[in-house]
mmCIF file of C-alpha atoms and ligand atoms in Angstrom:
data_model
loop_
_atom_site.group_PDB
_atom_site.id
_atom_site.type_symbol
_atom_site.label_atom_id
_atom_site.label_comp_id
_atom_site.label_asym_id
_atom_site.label_seq_id
_atom_site.Cartn_x
_atom_site.Cartn_y
_atom_site.Cartn_z
ATOM 1 C CA MET A 1315 -15.973 2.461 -192.679
ATOM 2 C CA LEU A 1316 -13.482 4.773 -194.252
ATOM 3 C CA PRO A 1317 -11.594 7.282 -191.995
ATOM 4 C CA ASP A 1318 -10.739 9.977 -194.284
ATOM 5 C CA LYS A 1319 -13.802 10.609 -196.736
ATOM 6 C CA ASP A 1320 -12.182 12.548 -198.357
ATOM 7 C CA CYS A 1321 -10.043 10.533 -200.294
ATOM 8 C CA ILE A 1322 -11.290 7.483 -201.491
ATOM 9 C CA LEU A 1323 -10.416 4.938 -203.741
ATOM 10 C CA ASP A 1324 -12.800 5.724 -206.784
ATOM 11 C CA HIS A 1325 -10.660 2.950 -209.818
ATOM 12 C CA VAL A 1326 -7.362 1.311 -210.661
ATOM 13 C CA ALA A 1327 -6.306 1.514 -214.573
ATOM 14 C CA ILE A 1328 -5.363 -0.758 -216.811
ATOM 15 C CA ALA A 1329 -3.498 -0.256 -219.940
ATOM 16 C CA VAL A 1330 -4.576 -2.981 -223.040
ATOM 17 C CA SER A 1331 -4.769 -3.370 -226.020
ATOM 18 C CA ASP A 1332 -7.965 -4.731 -226.835
ATOM 19 C CA LEU A 1333 -10.591 -4.536 -225.536
ATOM 20 C CA GLU A 1334 -13.285 -7.200 -225.800
ATOM 21 C CA LYS A 1335 -10.386 -10.240 -224.808
ATOM 22 C CA SER A 1336 -10.127 -7.177 -221.813
ATOM 23 C CA ILE A 1337 -13.456 -7.158 -220.862
ATOM 24 C CA LYS A 1338 -13.255 -11.621 -220.441
ATOM 25 C CA ILE A 1339 -10.894 -11.610 -218.379
ATOM 26 C CA TYR A 1340 -12.048 -9.681 -216.146
ATOM 27 C CA GLU A 1341 -15.607 -11.287 -216.493
ATOM 28 C CA ASP A 1342 -14.097 -15.172 -215.961
ATOM 29 C CA LEU A 1343 -12.446 -13.442 -212.440
ATOM 30 C CA GLY A 1344 -16.478 -12.716 -211.850
ATOM 31 C CA LEU A 1345 -17.325 -8.188 -212.368
ATOM 32 C CA THR A 1346 -19.805 -7.065 -214.569
ATOM 33 C CA PHE A 1347 -18.907 -3.933 -217.128
ATOM 34 C CA ALA A 1348 -21.194 -1.964 -217.892
ATOM 35 C CA ALA A 1349 -22.810 -1.940 -221.891
ATOM 36 C CA GLU A 1350 -22.055 1.634 -221.522
ATOM 37 C CA ARG A 1351 -18.587 2.468 -223.947
ATOM 38 C CA GLU A 1352 -16.903 5.831 -223.682
ATOM 39 C CA VAL A 1353 -14.296 7.646 -225.654
ATOM 40 C CA VAL A 1354 -12.565 9.722 -224.526
ATOM 41 C CA GLU A 1355 -11.500 11.674 -227.427
ATOM 42 C CA SER A 1356 -8.478 14.067 -225.856
ATOM 43 C CA GLN A 1357 -6.849 10.496 -225.025
ATOM 44 C CA ALA A 1358 -7.521 8.698 -227.363
ATOM 45 C CA VAL A 1359 -8.546 5.988 -225.837
ATOM 46 C CA THR A 1360 -12.161 4.317 -225.566
ATOM 47 C CA THR A 1361 -13.231 3.336 -221.218
ATOM 48 C CA ALA A 1362 -14.992 0.695 -219.761
ATOM 49 C CA PHE A 1363 -15.810 0.463 -216.205
ATOM 50 C CA ALA A 1364 -16.226 -2.170 -213.760
ATOM 51 C CA ALA A 1365 -17.817 -2.178 -210.159
ATOM 52 C CA ILE A 1366 -15.365 -3.802 -207.292
ATOM 53 C CA ASP A 1367 -17.173 -2.790 -205.122
ATOM 54 C CA GLU A 1368 -19.765 0.239 -204.031
ATOM 55 C CA ASN A 1369 -16.800 2.938 -204.410
ATOM 56 C CA ALA A 1370 -14.292 1.219 -206.880
ATOM 57 C CA HIS A 1371 -13.917 -0.353 -209.885
ATOM 58 C CA ILE A 1372 -11.501 -1.143 -212.824
ATOM 59 C CA GLU A 1373 -11.327 0.964 -215.857
ATOM 60 C CA LEU A 1374 -10.213 -0.824 -219.023
ATOM 61 C CA LEU A 1375 -7.579 2.166 -221.417
ATOM 62 C CA CYS A 1376 -7.488 0.910 -225.162
ATOM 63 C CA PRO A 1377 -6.237 3.654 -227.163
ATOM 64 C CA TYR A 1378 -7.080 4.549 -230.556
ATOM 65 C CA GLY A 1379 -4.706 5.383 -233.562
ATOM 66 C CA GLU A 1380 -1.177 6.070 -232.767
ATOM 67 C CA ASP A 1381 -1.330 9.270 -231.147
ATOM 68 C CA GLY A 1382 -2.321 9.556 -226.910
ATOM 69 C CA PRO A 1383 -0.171 8.982 -223.755
ATOM 70 C CA ILE A 1384 -1.764 4.516 -223.836
ATOM 71 C CA HIS A 1385 -0.917 3.738 -226.964
ATOM 72 C CA LYS A 1386 2.569 5.642 -225.819
ATOM 73 C CA TYR A 1387 2.961 3.825 -222.641
ATOM 74 C CA ILE A 1388 1.649 0.642 -224.176
ATOM 75 C CA ALA A 1389 4.290 1.066 -226.690
ATOM 76 C CA LYS A 1390 6.354 1.319 -223.992
ATOM 77 C CA LYS A 1391 5.731 -1.200 -221.290
ATOM 78 C CA GLY A 1392 2.354 -2.839 -223.045
ATOM 79 C CA GLU A 1393 -0.031 -3.925 -221.065
ATOM 80 C CA GLY A 1394 -0.718 -2.935 -217.432
ATOM 81 C CA ILE A 1395 -1.726 -1.287 -214.573
ATOM 82 C CA HIS A 1396 -1.041 2.100 -215.314
ATOM 83 C CA HIS A 1397 -2.257 4.716 -213.129
ATOM 84 C CA LEU A 1398 -4.330 4.880 -209.319
ATOM 85 C CA CYS A 1399 -7.236 6.969 -209.213
ATOM 86 C CA PHE A 1400 -9.256 8.355 -206.170
ATOM 87 C CA LYS A 1401 -12.000 10.010 -205.563
ATOM 88 C CA VAL A 1402 -12.040 14.067 -204.530
ATOM 89 C CA PRO A 1403 -14.401 16.097 -203.454
ATOM 90 C CA ASP A 1404 -12.844 19.404 -204.714
ATOM 91 C CA VAL A 1405 -9.613 18.065 -207.408
ATOM 92 C CA GLU A 1406 -8.496 21.846 -207.744
ATOM 93 C CA LYS A 1407 -8.103 22.447 -204.266
ATOM 94 C CA LYS A 1408 -6.355 18.769 -203.376
ATOM 95 C CA ALA A 1409 -4.643 19.906 -206.607
ATOM 96 C CA LYS A 1410 -3.325 23.400 -204.367
ATOM 97 C CA GLU A 1411 -2.970 21.628 -201.994
ATOM 98 C CA LEU A 1412 -0.590 18.873 -203.652
ATOM 99 C CA ARG A 1413 1.475 21.703 -205.012
ATOM 100 C CA ASP A 1414 1.822 23.293 -202.120
ATOM 101 C CA LYS A 1415 3.657 20.051 -200.828
ATOM 102 C CA GLY A 1416 5.486 20.227 -203.770
ATOM 103 C CA TYR A 1417 3.985 18.205 -206.782
ATOM 104 C CA VAL A 1418 3.954 18.211 -210.235
ATOM 105 C CA LEU A 1419 0.630 17.789 -211.160
ATOM 106 C CA LEU A 1420 -0.403 17.645 -214.755
ATOM 107 C CA TYR A 1421 -2.222 19.977 -215.755
ATOM 108 C CA ASP A 1422 -2.790 23.626 -214.621
ATOM 109 C CA LYS A 1423 -6.384 23.014 -214.475
ATOM 110 C CA ALA A 1424 -8.052 20.126 -213.515
ATOM 111 C CA SER A 1425 -9.770 18.677 -217.435
ATOM 112 C CA MET A 1426 -12.594 15.990 -218.310
ATOM 113 C CA GLY A 1427 -12.355 13.162 -217.577
ATOM 114 C CA ALA A 1428 -14.303 10.176 -217.781
ATOM 115 C CA GLY A 1429 -17.977 9.591 -216.711
ATOM 116 C CA ASN A 1430 -18.233 13.168 -216.523
ATOM 117 C CA CYS A 1431 -15.066 13.769 -213.755
ATOM 118 C CA LEU A 1432 -13.556 16.699 -213.411
ATOM 119 C CA VAL A 1433 -9.245 14.863 -213.040
ATOM 120 C CA ASN A 1434 -6.136 15.828 -212.885
ATOM 121 C CA PHE A 1435 -2.653 13.440 -212.822
ATOM 122 C CA ILE A 1436 0.539 14.098 -210.070
ATOM 123 C CA HIS A 1437 3.230 12.362 -212.200
ATOM 124 C CA PRO A 1438 4.079 9.973 -211.692
ATOM 125 C CA LYS A 1439 8.422 11.814 -211.442
ATOM 126 C CA SER A 1440 7.406 12.748 -207.694
ATOM 127 C CA THR A 1441 5.155 9.902 -206.675
ATOM 128 C CA GLY A 1442 8.031 6.903 -206.479
ATOM 129 C CA GLY A 1443 6.738 6.172 -209.892
ATOM 130 C CA VAL A 1444 2.964 5.771 -209.961
ATOM 131 C CA LEU A 1445 0.385 7.347 -211.581
ATOM 132 C CA ILE A 1446 -2.087 8.989 -209.420
ATOM 133 C CA GLU A 1447 -4.913 10.333 -210.567
ATOM 134 C CA ILE A 1448 -7.634 12.348 -209.254
ATOM 135 C CA SER A 1449 -11.038 12.750 -209.890
ATOM 136 C CA GLN A 1450 -14.708 14.635 -208.945
ATOM 137 C CA LYS A 1451 -17.134 14.148 -209.220
ATOM 138 C CA LEU A 1452 -19.433 16.838 -211.196
HETATM 139 N N1 CMX B 1537 3.027 4.939 -214.894
HETATM 140 C C1 CMX B 1537 4.705 5.106 -214.156
HETATM 141 N N2 CMX B 1537 5.811 6.039 -214.312
HETATM 142 C C2 CMX B 1537 4.715 6.428 -215.722
HETATM 143 C C3 CMX B 1537 3.217 6.122 -216.575
HETATM 144 C C4 CMX B 1537 2.497 5.666 -215.674
HETATM 145 N N3 CMX B 1537 1.022 5.379 -216.364
HETATM 146 N N4 CMX B 1537 3.673 6.809 -217.928
HETATM 147 C C5 CMX B 1537 5.101 7.179 -217.803
HETATM 148 N N5 CMX B 1537 5.853 6.864 -216.624
HETATM 149 C C6 CMX B 1537 6.719 7.546 -217.253
HETATM 150 C C7 CMX B 1537 7.405 7.474 -218.622
HETATM 151 O O1 CMX B 1537 8.010 5.926 -218.364
HETATM 152 C C8 CMX B 1537 8.525 8.103 -218.693
HETATM 153 O O2 CMX B 1537 9.979 7.792 -217.830
HETATM 154 P P1 CMX B 1537 11.211 7.598 -217.944
HETATM 155 O O3 CMX B 1537 11.330 9.337 -218.859
HETATM 156 O O4 CMX B 1537 12.263 7.504 -217.123
HETATM 157 O O5 CMX B 1537 11.348 7.325 -219.434
HETATM 158 C C9 CMX B 1537 8.007 9.035 -217.666
HETATM 159 O O6 CMX B 1537 6.988 8.482 -217.057
HETATM 160 C C10 CMX B 1537 7.434 10.476 -217.963
HETATM 161 O O7 CMX B 1537 6.498 9.664 -219.753
HETATM 162 P P2 CMX B 1537 6.662 10.317 -220.846
HETATM 163 O O8 CMX B 1537 5.071 9.306 -220.832
HETATM 164 O O9 CMX B 1537 7.537 9.990 -221.461
HETATM 165 O O10 CMX B 1537 6.166 11.792 -220.668
HETATM 166 P P3 CMX B 1537 4.672 12.584 -220.020
HETATM 167 O O11 CMX B 1537 5.944 13.571 -218.735
HETATM 168 O O12 CMX B 1537 4.245 13.572 -220.965
HETATM 169 O O13 CMX B 1537 3.820 11.681 -219.609
HETATM 170 C C11 CMX B 1537 2.229 11.283 -218.015
HETATM 171 C C12 CMX B 1537 2.662 12.129 -218.663
HETATM 172 C C13 CMX B 1537 2.702 10.338 -218.035
HETATM 173 C C14 CMX B 1537 1.396 12.189 -217.001
HETATM 174 C C15 CMX B 1537 1.546 11.366 -219.249
HETATM 175 O O14 CMX B 1537 1.594 10.819 -220.084
HETATM 176 C C16 CMX B 1537 -0.505 10.187 -219.160
HETATM 177 O O15 CMX B 1537 0.252 8.712 -219.196
HETATM 178 N N6 CMX B 1537 -1.098 11.059 -218.693
HETATM 179 C C17 CMX B 1537 -2.292 10.485 -218.150
HETATM 180 C C18 CMX B 1537 -3.084 9.492 -218.757
HETATM 181 C C19 CMX B 1537 -4.869 9.131 -218.776
HETATM 182 O O16 CMX B 1537 -4.726 8.038 -217.851
HETATM 183 N N7 CMX B 1537 -5.881 9.003 -219.194
HETATM 184 C C20 CMX B 1537 -7.001 8.597 -218.697
HETATM 185 C C21 CMX B 1537 -8.283 9.210 -219.886
HETATM 186 C C22 CMX B 1537 -9.047 8.472 -219.649
HETATM 187 C C23 CMX B 1537 -10.227 8.977 -217.912
HETATM 188 O O17 CMX B 1537 -10.354 9.956 -217.899
HETATM 189 O O18 CMX B 1537 -10.696 7.778 -216.994
#
């Protein structure tokens, strides 16, 4: 049992250039992807999710077009681990707590992410280089 249910790992997101090719890698490992592919238009990505256990998932993020943060990330750094996402009960409350502690949040107000979640991000410049998403399931 987890000691602190206020913050649990929801997913590890990986930026990929070829969604089906990357799905095969993780399926070869033994994971099973949901058949659904969700497009998040605000980020110009197609996503695919596979459960790792009862809480955590792998999220593959595949950009389309030349816009959006994931396209920019792959162009600059190549494919690879893009962010960690932690599930919280109240994303606005957690964002305020983090701002009060001096962290830089990407959005003033949480926005809709994949999987019917309200999300915000802690900028990697204030976390030692790791992009961290906080997410509230609606
Ligand atoms: N991890 C670590 N560092 C990162 C990074 C990442 N994923 N993405 C960018 N950076 C670094 C850049 O390399 C850059 O570093 P330097 O200044 O040393 O060159 C710095 O952070 C700034 O990055 P930028 O792209 O130039 O500019 P922004 O400040 O505008 O970027 C950022 C903000 C990183 C939060 C944004 O680009 C981003 O990734 N947003 C979240 C996108 C996302 O994951 N959406 C999820 C969609 C699917 C879903 O809903 O689940």
